[in-house]
């Protein structure tokens, strides 16, 4: 199977590769053509996933396809953008039909859930890796930036944290478990659901936002730095799922929730007046702290006292 046959069979023929919406021209020419509605800006983000670094060398290609697109699309959610499409630059050691078929099926499944279209890419031979570039649209001036948090704002997250990090030992083959709990955590690792609708609902309301990919503390530090404020997180308010607490135990679950990566949920700051209406609309918003003047991230215990978070991150478990 040559390069062009491979592209045609597995990617150009995929359901998610059909033109439509803002995609005037998809796969097959030198460039895709996108049409942006008047008054909207193009949101663009790129992520590379390398085998052995970002995912295990041997993993289920269907899940990998889903995860690769979810992780990339989550950046659009973090900006409050509406997905348009994505490109896929794929480097493969061999053209294995069943691998490609499953990988493309996984991409297709996530693309359907996220209203994403595959608009082009590149296919090369080499060690397995993939670069996905996602394109979205957002009304001019309404994108959710990291830089607008104000002292007095609430700090919120879009769901229970740490589940994917809790699954990591299983993903890496360091722990075996075939319990219902393990399966639930593995789903959170392999098929994160980008919070696109929440991102859109936060436009014009959140003062700063991002998607949590590197862990709550690390990503909140990005908002703090960009906004030149301090973010205070109440440790006891960090939402942790019952599944994670049961699987990992309270201490490890908290560690996962604070520093584990791969959540792909939104963290954002919000004036307190904006919260009731959003809660009434049913959004899964958890208030975990607030914004003050100053710099960096402060983790607070139940009494409001700071728990050490140095430049190296959370060190609650260091003696
Ligand atoms: P060019 O040589 O002009 O860069 P290619 O021969 O690499 O074009 O690709 C032909 C067409 O197939 C282009 O439209 C490109 O975007 C698309 N394409 C190539 N690889 C992929 C892929 N992995 N997924 C989706 N589309 C792809
Ligand atoms: Mg090319």
mmCIF file of C-alpha atoms and ligand atoms in Angstrom:
data_model
loop_
_atom_site.group_PDB
_atom_site.id
_atom_site.type_symbol
_atom_site.label_atom_id
_atom_site.label_comp_id
_atom_site.label_asym_id
_atom_site.label_seq_id
_atom_site.Cartn_x
_atom_site.Cartn_y
_atom_site.Cartn_z
ATOM 1 C CA UNK A 1 0.000 0.000 0.000
ATOM 2 C CA UNK A 2 1.536 3.319 -1.079
ATOM 3 C CA UNK A 3 1.287 6.661 0.713
ATOM 4 C CA UNK A 4 -1.594 7.926 -1.408
ATOM 5 C CA UNK A 5 -3.597 4.717 -1.166
ATOM 6 C CA UNK A 6 -3.125 4.799 2.610
ATOM 7 C CA UNK A 7 -4.330 8.411 2.835
ATOM 8 C CA UNK A 8 -7.297 7.691 0.598
ATOM 9 C CA UNK A 9 -8.369 4.484 2.283
ATOM 10 C CA UNK A 10 -8.027 5.415 5.937
ATOM 11 C CA UNK A 11 -8.246 9.176 6.106
ATOM 12 C CA UNK A 12 -9.867 10.763 3.030
ATOM 13 C CA UNK A 13 -12.597 8.091 3.192
ATOM 14 C CA UNK A 14 -13.287 8.604 6.902
ATOM 15 C CA UNK A 15 -16.659 10.097 7.796
ATOM 16 C CA UNK A 16 -14.928 12.960 9.595
ATOM 17 C CA UNK A 17 -13.113 13.953 6.366
ATOM 18 C CA UNK A 18 -16.293 15.141 4.607
ATOM 19 C CA UNK A 19 -16.295 18.840 3.762
ATOM 20 C CA UNK A 20 -19.085 20.988 5.147
ATOM 21 C CA UNK A 21 -19.627 23.726 7.690
ATOM 22 C CA UNK A 22 -16.651 26.085 7.581
ATOM 23 C CA UNK A 23 -14.626 23.555 5.550
ATOM 24 C CA UNK A 24 -15.073 24.617 1.909
ATOM 25 C CA UNK A 25 -12.355 22.219 0.689
ATOM 26 C CA UNK A 26 -10.959 19.261 2.622
ATOM 27 C CA UNK A 27 -8.355 16.576 1.935
ATOM 28 C CA UNK A 28 -6.957 16.185 -1.572
ATOM 29 C CA UNK A 29 -5.470 19.480 -2.696
ATOM 30 C CA UNK A 30 -2.360 21.379 -1.626
ATOM 31 C CA UNK A 31 -4.326 23.183 1.083
ATOM 32 C CA UNK A 32 -7.704 22.931 2.718
ATOM 33 C CA UNK A 33 -9.896 26.022 2.518
ATOM 34 C CA UNK A 34 -11.764 27.324 5.552
ATOM 35 C CA UNK A 35 -14.462 29.985 5.560
ATOM 36 C CA UNK A 36 -14.712 32.017 8.730
ATOM 37 C CA UNK A 37 -18.055 33.703 9.536
ATOM 38 C CA UNK A 38 -17.851 37.510 9.646
ATOM 39 C CA UNK A 39 -16.733 38.832 13.007
ATOM 40 C CA UNK A 40 -15.045 35.605 14.117
ATOM 41 C CA UNK A 41 -11.397 34.871 14.806
ATOM 42 C CA UNK A 42 -9.525 31.653 13.991
ATOM 43 C CA UNK A 43 -8.244 29.728 17.049
ATOM 44 C CA UNK A 44 -5.307 27.398 16.265
ATOM 45 C CA UNK A 45 -3.389 24.934 18.425
ATOM 46 C CA UNK A 46 -0.874 22.127 17.758
ATOM 47 C CA UNK A 47 0.017 19.085 19.857
ATOM 48 C CA UNK A 48 2.509 16.318 19.146
ATOM 49 C CA UNK A 49 2.212 12.860 20.680
ATOM 50 C CA UNK A 50 5.256 10.576 20.517
ATOM 51 C CA UNK A 51 5.133 6.821 21.164
ATOM 52 C CA UNK A 52 6.946 5.915 24.366
ATOM 53 C CA UNK A 53 6.716 9.507 25.599
ATOM 54 C CA UNK A 54 3.054 10.549 25.432
ATOM 55 C CA UNK A 55 1.513 7.096 25.099
ATOM 56 C CA UNK A 56 2.794 3.528 25.566
ATOM 57 C CA UNK A 57 4.578 1.990 22.559
ATOM 58 C CA UNK A 58 1.933 -0.652 22.244
ATOM 59 C CA UNK A 59 -1.565 0.579 22.953
ATOM 60 C CA UNK A 60 -5.002 0.157 21.445
ATOM 61 C CA UNK A 61 -5.007 2.230 18.213
ATOM 62 C CA UNK A 62 -8.741 2.948 18.496
ATOM 63 C CA UNK A 63 -8.255 4.498 21.939
ATOM 64 C CA UNK A 64 -5.129 6.300 20.752
ATOM 65 C CA UNK A 65 -7.076 7.899 17.891
ATOM 66 C CA UNK A 66 -9.759 9.077 20.297
ATOM 67 C CA UNK A 67 -7.295 10.388 22.828
ATOM 68 C CA UNK A 68 -5.085 12.206 20.322
ATOM 69 C CA UNK A 69 -8.004 14.214 18.995
ATOM 70 C CA UNK A 70 -9.557 14.820 22.433
ATOM 71 C CA UNK A 71 -6.307 16.172 23.880
ATOM 72 C CA UNK A 72 -5.872 18.577 20.966
ATOM 73 C CA UNK A 73 -9.495 19.692 20.829
ATOM 74 C CA UNK A 74 -9.429 20.447 24.557
ATOM 75 C CA UNK A 75 -7.286 23.504 23.773
ATOM 76 C CA UNK A 76 -10.213 24.902 21.775
ATOM 77 C CA UNK A 77 -12.470 24.342 24.799
ATOM 78 C CA UNK A 78 -9.972 26.265 26.930
ATOM 79 C CA UNK A 79 -10.356 29.257 24.591
ATOM 80 C CA UNK A 80 -14.153 29.064 24.378
ATOM 81 C CA UNK A 81 -13.786 28.274 20.670
ATOM 82 C CA UNK A 82 -16.109 26.210 18.474
ATOM 83 C CA UNK A 83 -14.308 23.402 16.595
ATOM 84 C CA UNK A 84 -13.960 23.637 12.813
ATOM 85 C CA UNK A 85 -11.432 20.982 11.842
ATOM 86 C CA UNK A 86 -7.984 19.468 12.318
ATOM 87 C CA UNK A 87 -4.951 18.285 10.386
ATOM 88 C CA UNK A 88 -3.093 15.072 11.149
ATOM 89 C CA UNK A 89 0.638 14.708 10.498
ATOM 90 C CA UNK A 90 1.241 11.017 11.087
ATOM 91 C CA UNK A 91 4.608 9.262 11.206
ATOM 92 C CA UNK A 92 4.344 5.477 11.054
ATOM 93 C CA UNK A 93 6.975 2.726 11.203
ATOM 94 C CA UNK A 94 4.873 0.502 8.911
ATOM 95 C CA UNK A 95 1.548 0.730 7.094
ATOM 96 C CA UNK A 96 -0.333 -1.831 9.181
ATOM 97 C CA UNK A 97 -3.912 -2.018 7.846
ATOM 98 C CA UNK A 98 -5.626 -3.142 11.007
ATOM 99 C CA UNK A 99 -3.768 -0.526 13.098
ATOM 100 C CA UNK A 100 -4.673 2.251 10.638
ATOM 101 C CA UNK A 101 -8.272 1.105 10.398
ATOM 102 C CA UNK A 102 -8.707 1.136 14.197
ATOM 103 C CA UNK A 103 -6.810 4.410 14.628
ATOM 104 C CA UNK A 104 -8.996 6.115 12.005
ATOM 105 C CA UNK A 105 -12.131 4.670 13.640
ATOM 106 C CA UNK A 106 -11.051 6.155 16.965
ATOM 107 C CA UNK A 107 -10.406 9.550 15.371
ATOM 108 C CA UNK A 108 -13.793 9.365 13.693
ATOM 109 C CA UNK A 109 -15.594 8.585 16.950
ATOM 110 C CA UNK A 110 -14.029 11.533 18.786
ATOM 111 C CA UNK A 111 -14.476 13.823 15.755
ATOM 112 C CA UNK A 112 -18.197 13.043 15.721
ATOM 113 C CA UNK A 113 -18.502 13.869 19.420
ATOM 114 C CA UNK A 114 -16.597 17.144 19.014
ATOM 115 C CA UNK A 115 -18.024 18.267 15.632
ATOM 116 C CA UNK A 116 -14.535 18.116 14.169
ATOM 117 C CA UNK A 117 -13.559 17.518 10.536
ATOM 118 C CA UNK A 118 -10.268 16.088 9.260
ATOM 119 C CA UNK A 119 -9.108 18.634 6.672
ATOM 120 C CA UNK A 120 -5.608 17.444 5.739
ATOM 121 C CA UNK A 121 -2.304 16.235 7.002
ATOM 122 C CA UNK A 122 0.936 14.563 6.106
ATOM 123 C CA UNK A 123 2.010 10.933 6.145
ATOM 124 C CA UNK A 124 5.621 9.889 6.627
ATOM 125 C CA UNK A 125 7.605 6.817 7.679
ATOM 126 C CA UNK A 126 9.531 6.727 10.954
ATOM 127 C CA UNK A 127 9.028 6.057 14.661
ATOM 128 C CA UNK A 128 5.330 6.366 15.591
ATOM 129 C CA UNK A 129 4.281 9.923 16.363
ATOM 130 C CA UNK A 130 1.494 12.281 15.420
ATOM 131 C CA UNK A 131 0.969 16.013 15.328
ATOM 132 C CA UNK A 132 -2.589 17.293 15.329
ATOM 133 C CA UNK A 133 -3.361 20.908 14.602
ATOM 134 C CA UNK A 134 -6.856 22.003 15.531
ATOM 135 C CA UNK A 135 -8.768 24.967 14.156
ATOM 136 C CA UNK A 136 -11.740 26.622 15.784
ATOM 137 C CA UNK A 137 -13.664 29.865 15.634
ATOM 138 C CA UNK A 138 -14.587 32.352 18.289
ATOM 139 C CA UNK A 139 -16.396 35.724 18.091
ATOM 140 C CA UNK A 140 -13.760 38.454 17.834
ATOM 141 C CA UNK A 141 -12.592 39.585 21.248
ATOM 142 C CA UNK A 142 -14.459 36.865 23.168
ATOM 143 C CA UNK A 143 -11.795 34.143 23.395
ATOM 144 C CA UNK A 144 -11.059 33.019 26.965
ATOM 145 C CA UNK A 145 -7.475 34.085 27.673
ATOM 146 C CA UNK A 146 -5.253 33.215 30.618
ATOM 147 C CA UNK A 147 -4.566 36.841 31.358
ATOM 148 C CA UNK A 148 -7.759 38.404 32.730
ATOM 149 C CA UNK A 149 -8.114 37.018 36.288
ATOM 150 C CA UNK A 150 -8.895 39.782 38.817
ATOM 151 C CA UNK A 151 -8.434 39.864 42.609
ATOM 152 C CA UNK A 152 -11.795 38.915 44.140
ATOM 153 C CA UNK A 153 -12.729 36.446 41.364
ATOM 154 C CA UNK A 154 -13.645 32.860 42.219
ATOM 155 C CA UNK A 155 -11.401 30.040 40.982
ATOM 156 C CA UNK A 156 -13.395 27.157 39.516
ATOM 157 C CA UNK A 157 -12.914 23.825 37.733
ATOM 158 C CA UNK A 158 -15.249 21.904 35.450
ATOM 159 C CA UNK A 159 -15.313 18.519 37.207
ATOM 160 C CA UNK A 160 -13.574 16.010 39.460
ATOM 161 C CA UNK A 161 -9.796 16.025 38.975
ATOM 162 C CA UNK A 162 -7.141 13.321 38.956
ATOM 163 C CA UNK A 163 -9.054 10.382 37.478
ATOM 164 C CA UNK A 164 -6.811 10.089 34.429
ATOM 165 C CA UNK A 165 -3.678 10.373 36.572
ATOM 166 C CA UNK A 166 -5.140 7.655 38.796
ATOM 167 C CA UNK A 167 -5.307 5.380 35.755
ATOM 168 C CA UNK A 168 -1.703 6.060 34.721
ATOM 169 C CA UNK A 169 -0.126 3.150 36.657
ATOM 170 C CA UNK A 170 -2.489 0.799 34.794
ATOM 171 C CA UNK A 171 -1.804 2.463 31.450
ATOM 172 C CA UNK A 172 1.940 2.088 32.045
ATOM 173 C CA UNK A 173 1.547 -1.549 33.075
ATOM 174 C CA UNK A 174 2.822 -0.870 36.604
ATOM 175 C CA UNK A 175 -0.394 -2.015 38.209
ATOM 176 C CA UNK A 176 -2.928 -4.581 37.103
ATOM 177 C CA UNK A 177 -6.581 -4.135 37.767
ATOM 178 C CA UNK A 178 -9.689 -5.269 35.988
ATOM 179 C CA UNK A 179 -12.202 -3.808 38.431
ATOM 180 C CA UNK A 180 -15.129 -1.594 37.417
ATOM 181 C CA UNK A 181 -13.321 1.328 39.113
ATOM 182 C CA UNK A 182 -10.164 0.752 37.090
ATOM 183 C CA UNK A 183 -12.206 0.670 33.883
ATOM 184 C CA UNK A 184 -13.875 3.977 34.774
ATOM 185 C CA UNK A 185 -10.503 5.650 35.425
ATOM 186 C CA UNK A 186 -9.065 4.221 32.210
ATOM 187 C CA UNK A 187 -11.953 5.753 30.287
ATOM 188 C CA UNK A 188 -11.037 9.131 31.729
ATOM 189 C CA UNK A 189 -7.456 8.625 30.515
ATOM 190 C CA UNK A 190 -8.197 7.297 27.026
ATOM 191 C CA UNK A 191 -11.339 9.223 26.158
ATOM 192 C CA UNK A 192 -11.307 12.604 27.873
ATOM 193 C CA UNK A 193 -14.285 14.727 26.800
ATOM 194 C CA UNK A 194 -13.194 18.268 25.887
ATOM 195 C CA UNK A 195 -15.445 20.756 27.708
ATOM 196 C CA UNK A 196 -16.385 22.631 24.558
ATOM 197 C CA UNK A 197 -19.917 23.579 25.609
ATOM 198 C CA UNK A 198 -18.733 24.810 28.997
ATOM 199 C CA UNK A 199 -16.013 26.868 27.308
ATOM 200 C CA UNK A 200 -18.595 28.534 25.092
ATOM 201 C CA UNK A 201 -20.901 29.154 28.059
ATOM 202 C CA UNK A 202 -18.039 30.940 29.849
ATOM 203 C CA UNK A 203 -17.498 33.477 27.055
ATOM 204 C CA UNK A 204 -18.112 36.967 28.345
ATOM 205 C CA UNK A 205 -18.263 35.604 31.919
ATOM 206 C CA UNK A 206 -14.953 33.952 32.854
ATOM 207 C CA UNK A 207 -12.095 36.410 33.256
ATOM 208 C CA UNK A 208 -9.417 33.743 32.551
ATOM 209 C CA UNK A 209 -9.495 30.088 31.530
ATOM 210 C CA UNK A 210 -7.432 27.151 30.291
ATOM 211 C CA UNK A 211 -7.743 23.415 29.981
ATOM 212 C CA UNK A 212 -5.889 21.463 32.663
ATOM 213 C CA UNK A 213 -3.358 19.191 30.973
ATOM 214 C CA UNK A 214 -0.316 19.288 33.258
ATOM 215 C CA UNK A 215 -2.085 19.173 36.626
ATOM 216 C CA UNK A 216 -4.162 21.717 38.556
ATOM 217 C CA UNK A 217 -1.296 23.435 40.387
ATOM 218 C CA UNK A 218 0.938 23.742 37.339
ATOM 219 C CA UNK A 219 -1.839 25.038 35.110
ATOM 220 C CA UNK A 220 -3.196 27.473 37.697
ATOM 221 C CA UNK A 221 0.332 28.876 37.881
ATOM 222 C CA UNK A 222 -0.023 29.765 34.184
ATOM 223 C CA UNK A 223 -3.172 31.799 34.889
ATOM 224 C CA UNK A 224 -1.506 33.446 37.895
ATOM 225 C CA UNK A 225 1.534 34.434 35.824
ATOM 226 C CA UNK A 226 -0.419 35.621 32.781
ATOM 227 C CA UNK A 227 -2.884 37.600 34.933
ATOM 228 C CA UNK A 228 -0.250 38.858 37.436
ATOM 229 C CA UNK A 229 -2.330 37.698 40.383
ATOM 230 C CA UNK A 230 -2.203 34.953 43.008
ATOM 231 C CA UNK A 231 -4.581 31.967 42.899
ATOM 232 C CA UNK A 232 -5.575 30.498 46.271
ATOM 233 C CA UNK A 233 -6.794 26.896 46.174
ATOM 234 C CA UNK A 234 -8.634 25.409 49.154
ATOM 235 C CA UNK A 235 -7.298 21.881 49.291
ATOM 236 C CA UNK A 236 -10.519 20.483 50.791
ATOM 237 C CA UNK A 237 -12.570 21.956 47.895
ATOM 238 C CA UNK A 238 -10.647 20.162 45.142
ATOM 239 C CA UNK A 239 -13.254 17.764 43.703
ATOM 240 C CA UNK A 240 -12.175 14.114 43.659
ATOM 241 C CA UNK A 241 -14.341 11.288 42.342
ATOM 242 C CA UNK A 242 -15.511 8.463 44.599
ATOM 243 C CA UNK A 243 -14.007 6.083 42.071
ATOM 244 C CA UNK A 244 -10.563 7.666 42.382
ATOM 245 C CA UNK A 245 -10.768 7.850 46.181
ATOM 246 C CA UNK A 246 -11.694 4.167 46.307
ATOM 247 C CA UNK A 247 -9.051 3.096 43.829
ATOM 248 C CA UNK A 248 -6.080 5.165 44.983
ATOM 249 C CA UNK A 249 -6.854 6.061 48.608
ATOM 250 C CA UNK A 250 -7.344 9.585 49.955
ATOM 251 C CA UNK A 251 -3.709 10.768 49.946
ATOM 252 C CA UNK A 252 -2.831 9.491 46.504
ATOM 253 C CA UNK A 253 -6.159 10.707 45.088
ATOM 254 C CA UNK A 254 -5.419 14.221 46.335
ATOM 255 C CA UNK A 255 -1.954 14.064 44.821
ATOM 256 C CA UNK A 256 -3.492 13.009 41.484
ATOM 257 C CA UNK A 257 -6.042 15.815 41.679
ATOM 258 C CA UNK A 258 -3.439 18.482 42.439
ATOM 259 C CA UNK A 259 -0.468 17.460 40.333
ATOM 260 C CA UNK A 260 -1.510 14.596 38.057
ATOM 261 C CA UNK A 261 -1.869 15.566 34.433
ATOM 262 C CA UNK A 262 -4.259 14.568 31.670
ATOM 263 C CA UNK A 263 -7.507 15.876 33.206
ATOM 264 C CA UNK A 264 -8.543 17.958 30.179
ATOM 265 C CA UNK A 265 -11.132 19.794 32.257
ATOM 266 C CA UNK A 266 -11.386 23.570 32.363
ATOM 267 C CA UNK A 267 -10.010 25.765 35.145
ATOM 268 C CA UNK A 268 -11.259 29.346 35.129
ATOM 269 C CA UNK A 269 -11.763 32.501 37.150
ATOM 270 C CA UNK A 270 -15.117 34.174 37.440
ATOM 271 C CA UNK A 271 -16.587 37.215 39.215
ATOM 272 C CA UNK A 272 -18.790 35.812 42.011
ATOM 273 C CA UNK A 273 -21.894 37.505 40.512
ATOM 274 C CA UNK A 274 -21.610 35.326 37.392
ATOM 275 C CA UNK A 275 -21.737 32.019 39.283
ATOM 276 C CA UNK A 276 -25.453 31.601 40.209
ATOM 277 C CA UNK A 277 -26.726 31.883 36.614
ATOM 278 C CA UNK A 278 -24.150 29.360 35.392
ATOM 279 C CA UNK A 279 -25.071 26.932 38.176
ATOM 280 C CA UNK A 280 -28.769 27.408 37.345
ATOM 281 C CA UNK A 281 -27.972 26.434 33.763
ATOM 282 C CA UNK A 282 -26.611 23.165 35.142
ATOM 283 C CA UNK A 283 -22.901 23.515 34.298
ATOM 284 C CA UNK A 284 -20.633 21.240 36.393
ATOM 285 C CA UNK A 285 -18.796 24.062 38.138
ATOM 286 C CA UNK A 286 -16.845 23.512 41.361
ATOM 287 C CA UNK A 287 -15.498 26.530 43.210
ATOM 288 C CA UNK A 288 -12.051 25.609 44.546
ATOM 289 C CA UNK A 289 -10.661 28.940 45.625
ATOM 290 C CA UNK A 290 -10.265 32.595 44.771
ATOM 291 C CA UNK A 291 -7.976 35.181 43.247
ATOM 292 C CA UNK A 292 -5.969 37.671 45.299
ATOM 293 C CA UNK A 293 -3.320 40.215 44.473
ATOM 294 C CA UNK A 294 0.181 38.821 44.567
ATOM 295 C CA UNK A 295 1.740 36.058 42.537
ATOM 296 C CA UNK A 296 1.816 32.294 42.147
ATOM 297 C CA UNK A 297 -0.450 29.573 43.512
ATOM 298 C CA UNK A 298 -1.239 29.119 47.204
ATOM 299 C CA UNK A 299 -2.663 25.868 48.523
ATOM 300 C CA UNK A 300 -4.705 26.424 51.696
ATOM 301 C CA UNK A 301 -5.687 23.968 54.432
ATOM 302 C CA UNK A 302 -9.093 23.973 56.137
ATOM 303 C CA UNK A 303 -7.944 26.764 58.480
ATOM 304 C CA UNK A 304 -6.878 28.961 55.557
ATOM 305 C CA UNK A 305 -3.176 28.383 56.225
ATOM 306 C CA UNK A 306 -0.782 27.971 53.320
ATOM 307 C CA UNK A 307 0.513 24.479 52.576
ATOM 308 C CA UNK A 308 3.931 24.611 50.907
ATOM 309 C CA UNK A 309 3.883 24.789 47.123
ATOM 310 C CA UNK A 310 7.361 25.626 45.925
ATOM 311 C CA UNK A 311 8.579 26.224 42.409
ATOM 312 C CA UNK A 312 8.941 22.455 42.070
ATOM 313 C CA UNK A 313 5.230 22.093 42.680
ATOM 314 C CA UNK A 314 3.229 20.476 45.381
ATOM 315 C CA UNK A 315 5.334 19.067 48.205
ATOM 316 C CA UNK A 316 2.759 18.080 50.774
ATOM 317 C CA UNK A 317 4.239 14.580 50.950
ATOM 318 C CA UNK A 318 7.789 15.718 51.501
ATOM 319 C CA UNK A 319 8.736 15.535 55.176
HETATM 320 P P1 LIG B 1 1.560 17.655 -0.532
HETATM 321 O O1 LIG B 1 2.626 16.818 -1.118
HETATM 322 O O2 LIG B 1 0.958 18.658 -1.453
HETATM 323 O O3 LIG B 1 1.897 18.208 0.821
HETATM 324 P P2 LIG B 1 0.447 15.170 0.275
HETATM 325 O O4 LIG B 1 0.763 14.292 -0.867
HETATM 326 O O5 LIG B 1 1.307 15.081 1.474
HETATM 327 O O6 LIG B 1 0.323 16.657 -0.257
HETATM 328 O O7 LIG B 1 -1.048 14.904 0.743
HETATM 329 C C1 LIG B 1 -2.096 14.812 -0.219
HETATM 330 C C2 LIG B 1 -3.379 15.236 0.443
HETATM 331 O O8 LIG B 1 -3.679 14.319 1.496
HETATM 332 C C3 LIG B 1 -3.327 16.616 1.092
HETATM 333 O O9 LIG B 1 -4.604 17.217 0.956
HETATM 334 C C4 LIG B 1 -3.030 16.323 2.553
HETATM 335 O O10 LIG B 1 -3.559 17.342 3.385
HETATM 336 C C5 LIG B 1 -3.767 15.003 2.742
HETATM 337 N N1 LIG B 1 -3.146 14.132 3.762
HETATM 338 C C6 LIG B 1 -1.910 13.595 3.776
HETATM 339 N N2 LIG B 1 -1.719 12.830 4.860
HETATM 340 C C7 LIG B 1 -2.859 12.897 5.583
HETATM 341 C C8 LIG B 1 -3.303 12.332 6.821
HETATM 342 N N3 LIG B 1 -2.510 11.550 7.585
HETATM 343 N N4 LIG B 1 -4.549 12.621 7.230
HETATM 344 C C9 LIG B 1 -5.341 13.426 6.506
HETATM 345 N N5 LIG B 1 -5.019 13.966 5.326
HETATM 346 C C10 LIG B 1 -3.789 13.720 4.878
HETATM 347 MG MG1 LIG B 2 3.216 16.149 1.991
#
